GROMACS .gro file of C-alpha atoms in nm:
model
  189
    1MET     CA    1   6.505  -2.647  -2.129
    2ASN     CA    2   6.797  -2.813  -1.959
    3LEU     CA    3   7.055  -3.036  -2.128
    4LYS     CA    4   6.907  -3.357  -1.987
    5THR     CA    5   6.561  -3.280  -2.127
    6ALA     CA    6   6.708  -3.181  -2.462
    7LYS     CA    7   6.896  -3.511  -2.484
    8LYS     CA    8   6.577  -3.705  -2.406
    9LEU     CA    9   6.384  -3.517  -2.676
   10PHE     CA   10   6.665  -3.576  -2.924
   11ALA     CA   11   6.664  -3.950  -2.844
   12ILE     CA   12   6.286  -3.967  -2.893
   13LEU     CA   13   6.314  -3.785  -3.227
   14LEU     CA   14   6.583  -4.026  -3.342
   15MET     CA   15   6.360  -4.321  -3.256
   16LEU     CA   16   6.061  -4.172  -3.441
   17MET     CA   17   6.257  -4.056  -3.749
   18PRO     CA   18   6.228  -4.384  -3.946
   19PHE     CA   19   5.850  -4.378  -3.904
   20VAL     CA   20   5.820  -4.015  -4.009
   21LEU     CA   21   6.045  -4.060  -4.312
   22SER     CA   22   5.872  -4.378  -4.425
   23ALA     CA   23   5.522  -4.237  -4.380
   24GLN     CA   24   5.354  -4.205  -4.713
   25GLU     CA   25   5.017  -4.065  -4.793
   26ASP     CA   26   4.736  -4.302  -4.885
   27TYR     CA   27   4.694  -4.211  -5.251
   28THR     CA   28   4.354  -4.383  -5.264
   29LYS     CA   29   4.185  -4.168  -5.001
   30TYR     CA   30   3.971  -3.971  -5.252
   31GLU     CA   31   3.870  -4.267  -5.473
   32SER     CA   32   3.559  -4.341  -5.268
   33LEU     CA   33   3.463  -3.976  -5.222
   34TYR     CA   34   3.207  -3.986  -5.505
   35PRO     CA   35   3.118  -4.352  -5.574
   36GLY     CA   36   2.997  -4.419  -5.927
   37CYS     CA   37   3.085  -4.066  -6.036
   38VAL     CA   38   3.100  -4.012  -6.411
   39ASP     CA   39   3.182  -3.665  -6.542
   40ASP     CA   40   3.079  -3.681  -6.905
   41ALA     CA   41   2.870  -3.364  -6.923
   42GLY     CA   42   3.010  -3.052  -7.082
   43SER     CA   43   3.096  -2.769  -6.848
   44THR     CA   44   3.340  -2.485  -6.797
   45ILE     CA   45   3.702  -2.574  -6.728
   46TYR     CA   46   3.873  -2.313  -6.512
   47TYR     CA   47   4.230  -2.279  -6.638
   48PRO     CA   48   4.516  -2.127  -6.433
   49ASN     CA   49   4.516  -1.786  -6.600
   50LYS     CA   50   4.137  -1.758  -6.553
   51TRP     CA   51   4.079  -1.894  -6.201
   52PRO     CA   52   3.796  -1.710  -6.022
   53ALA     CA   53   3.886  -1.562  -5.684
   54ASP     CA   54   3.658  -1.801  -5.491
   55LEU     CA   55   3.778  -2.115  -5.665
   56GLU     CA   56   3.886  -2.402  -5.439
   57LEU     CA   57   4.165  -2.585  -5.619
   58PRO     CA   58   4.173  -2.964  -5.653
   59VAL     CA   59   4.369  -3.137  -5.377
   60PHE     CA   60   4.615  -3.419  -5.438
   61PRO     CA   61   4.605  -3.683  -5.160
   62GLY     CA   62   4.842  -3.532  -4.904
   63GLY     CA   63   4.878  -3.198  -5.081
   64ASP     CA   64   5.144  -3.045  -5.302
   65ILE     CA   65   5.437  -3.202  -5.117
   66GLU     CA   66   5.294  -3.550  -5.173
   67LEU     CA   67   5.234  -3.467  -5.540
   68THR     CA   68   5.603  -3.379  -5.574
   69ARG     CA   69   5.698  -3.698  -5.389
   70PHE     CA   70   5.469  -3.905  -5.614
   71VAL     CA   71   5.631  -3.761  -5.928
   72ASN     CA   72   5.985  -3.812  -5.796
   73GLN     CA   73   5.915  -4.170  -5.685
   74ASN     CA   74   5.762  -4.266  -6.019
   75ILE     CA   75   6.006  -4.100  -6.259
   76GLU     CA   76   6.212  -4.329  -6.480
   77TYR     CA   77   6.497  -4.141  -6.642
   78PRO     CA   78   6.531  -4.202  -7.015
   79ASP     CA   79   6.895  -4.214  -7.125
   80VAL     CA   80   6.913  -3.893  -7.324
   81VAL     CA   81   7.273  -3.778  -7.375
   82ASP     CA   82   7.321  -3.403  -7.354
   83SER     CA   83   7.699  -3.394  -7.345
   84VAL     CA   84   8.012  -3.601  -7.294
   85THR     CA   85   8.313  -3.496  -7.088
   86VAL     CA   86   8.659  -3.651  -7.089
   87ASP     CA   87   8.882  -3.637  -6.782
   88SER     CA   88   9.262  -3.615  -6.781
   89LEU     CA   89   9.291  -3.995  -6.802
   90GLY     CA   90   9.074  -4.011  -7.112
   91ASN     CA   91   8.767  -4.154  -6.933
   92GLU     CA   92   8.439  -4.041  -7.083
   93THR     CA   93   8.137  -3.945  -6.877
   94GLN     CA   94   7.801  -3.907  -7.047
   95HIS     CA   95   7.566  -3.646  -6.903
   96ARG     CA   96   7.190  -3.659  -6.926
   97ALA     CA   97   6.987  -3.370  -7.055
   98LYS     CA   98   6.834  -3.165  -6.775
   99GLY     CA   99   6.518  -2.963  -6.776
  100VAL     CA  100   6.162  -2.918  -6.662
  101VAL     CA  101   5.866  -3.053  -6.855
  102LEU     CA  102   5.539  -2.876  -6.777
  103VAL     CA  103   5.229  -3.090  -6.815
  104GLY     CA  104   4.884  -2.934  -6.829
  105PHE     CA  105   4.562  -3.121  -6.759
  106TYR     CA  106   4.233  -3.065  -6.586
  107VAL     CA  107   4.081  -3.240  -6.284
  108ASP     CA  108   3.720  -3.331  -6.357
  109ARG     CA  109   3.431  -3.316  -6.110
  110CYS     CA  110   3.503  -3.676  -6.004
  111GLY     CA  111   3.868  -3.594  -5.925
  112ARG     CA  112   4.024  -3.771  -6.224
  113THR     CA  113   4.284  -3.604  -6.443
  114ARG     CA  114   4.197  -3.554  -6.809
  115ASN     CA  115   4.336  -3.410  -7.134
  116HIS     CA  116   4.708  -3.430  -7.052
  117GLN     CA  117   4.921  -3.205  -7.273
  118ILE     CA  118   5.280  -3.084  -7.281
  119VAL     CA  119   5.292  -2.712  -7.205
  120GLN     CA  120   5.673  -2.686  -7.200
  121SER     CA  121   5.891  -2.947  -7.367
  122VAL     CA  122   6.249  -3.058  -7.302
  123ASN     CA  123   6.279  -3.344  -7.550
  124GLU     CA  124   6.055  -3.619  -7.684
  125ALA     CA  125   6.173  -3.888  -7.437
  126TYR     CA  126   6.128  -3.665  -7.131
  127ASP     CA  127   5.791  -3.540  -7.257
  128LYS     CA  128   5.671  -3.898  -7.297
  129GLU     CA  129   5.788  -3.989  -6.944
  130ALA     CA  130   5.623  -3.680  -6.792
  131LEU     CA  131   5.294  -3.767  -6.965
  132ARG     CA  132   5.318  -4.126  -6.840
  133ILE     CA  133   5.349  -4.006  -6.481
  134MET     CA  134   5.066  -3.754  -6.508
  135GLU     CA  135   4.832  -4.004  -6.675
  136ASN     CA  136   4.881  -4.232  -6.373
  137LEU     CA  137   4.806  -3.975  -6.104
  138PRO     CA  138   4.565  -4.094  -5.835
  139VAL     CA  139   4.222  -3.940  -5.785
  140PHE     CA  140   4.222  -3.581  -5.649
  141LYS     CA  141   3.963  -3.414  -5.432
  142PRO     CA  142   3.788  -3.211  -5.705
  143GLY     CA  143   3.791  -2.834  -5.718
  144ALA     CA  144   3.485  -2.637  -5.618
  145LEU     CA  145   3.328  -2.301  -5.685
  146TYR     CA  146   3.055  -2.174  -5.449
  147GLY     CA  147   3.011  -2.524  -5.308
  148GLU     CA  148   2.969  -2.694  -5.647
  149ARG     CA  149   3.231  -2.929  -5.792
  150VAL     CA  150   3.394  -2.789  -6.108
  151LYS     CA  151   3.661  -2.882  -6.359
  152VAL     CA  152   3.992  -2.711  -6.285
  153GLY     CA  153   4.299  -2.692  -6.508
  154LEU     CA  154   4.643  -2.738  -6.352
  155ILE     CA  155   5.003  -2.728  -6.473
  156VAL     CA  156   5.251  -2.957  -6.297
  157PRO     CA  157   5.630  -2.948  -6.344
  158VAL     CA  158   5.831  -3.268  -6.387
  159HIS     CA  159   6.198  -3.201  -6.310
  160PHE     CA  160   6.466  -3.405  -6.485
  161THR     CA  161   6.778  -3.331  -6.281
  162ARG     CA  162   7.000  -3.640  -6.269
  163SER     CA  163   7.320  -3.553  -6.446
  164GLN     CA  164   7.532  -3.864  -6.510
  165MET     CA  165   7.418  -4.164  -6.705
  166PRO     CA  166   7.501  -4.511  -6.571
  167LYS     CA  167   7.833  -4.648  -6.688
  168ASN     CA  168   7.918  -5.001  -6.794
  169PRO     CA  169   8.202  -5.063  -6.553
  170ASN     CA  170   8.444  -5.353  -6.568
  171GLU     CA  171   8.359  -5.687  -6.409
  172GLY     CA  172   8.398  -5.687  -6.034
  173GLU     CA  173   8.435  -5.310  -5.988
  174TYR     CA  174   8.237  -5.075  -5.772
  175TYR     CA  175   8.083  -4.771  -5.934
  176TYR     CA  176   7.865  -4.483  -5.830
  177GLU     CA  177   7.541  -4.355  -5.976
  178ASP     CA  178   7.357  -4.061  -5.827
  179GLY     CA  179   7.544  -4.095  -5.499
  180GLU     CA  180   7.474  -4.469  -5.455
  181GLU     CA  181   7.738  -4.740  -5.467
  182TYR     CA  182   7.684  -5.043  -5.693
  183TYR     CA  183   7.886  -5.355  -5.761
  184TYR     CA  184   7.906  -5.462  -6.124
  185ASP     CA  185   7.871  -5.837  -6.175
  186GLU     CA  186   7.853  -5.934  -6.542
  187SER     CA  187   7.711  -6.277  -6.460
  188TYR     CA  188   7.397  -6.102  -6.335
  189TYR     CA  189   7.317  -5.964  -6.681
   0.00000   0.00000   0.00000
């Protein structure tokens, strides 16, 4: 490939980048897969440590990457102070607790998530937020075993990684939170 062709390809990629980055999966694509489906009959639930070899796992709309994106876009960080640091000027910075909450649930034969439970806890506030996200997951494509839809247990991690808590800066000052610049205007509050 010559330099001229490479430049053209680069220019095309730059033009398409906003569309690629803004593309989001249609989270409703499996809702109409089984119209009127009600899964109220008892049956085996295949949990992660007992998955049969031929089990087809449930599929989140768009796959695992979209599931991660869905969790990250819907997370609301509770203000849970883990520690406070003081710099040389005496300014305090509060740091949030960090950790991973593991939430277990099963996907029923209609693709809905059921029986949400904390498998690994960080703290009560984070556990509650992780459950809130998981209870609002869209409909999955259900799992299957030998061509029949089955209930499949899953465990999904919810990562709490933001470190600094928002500050209450002085009127008219700029401040930064998670890499973004904000302007504090007390009249807004």
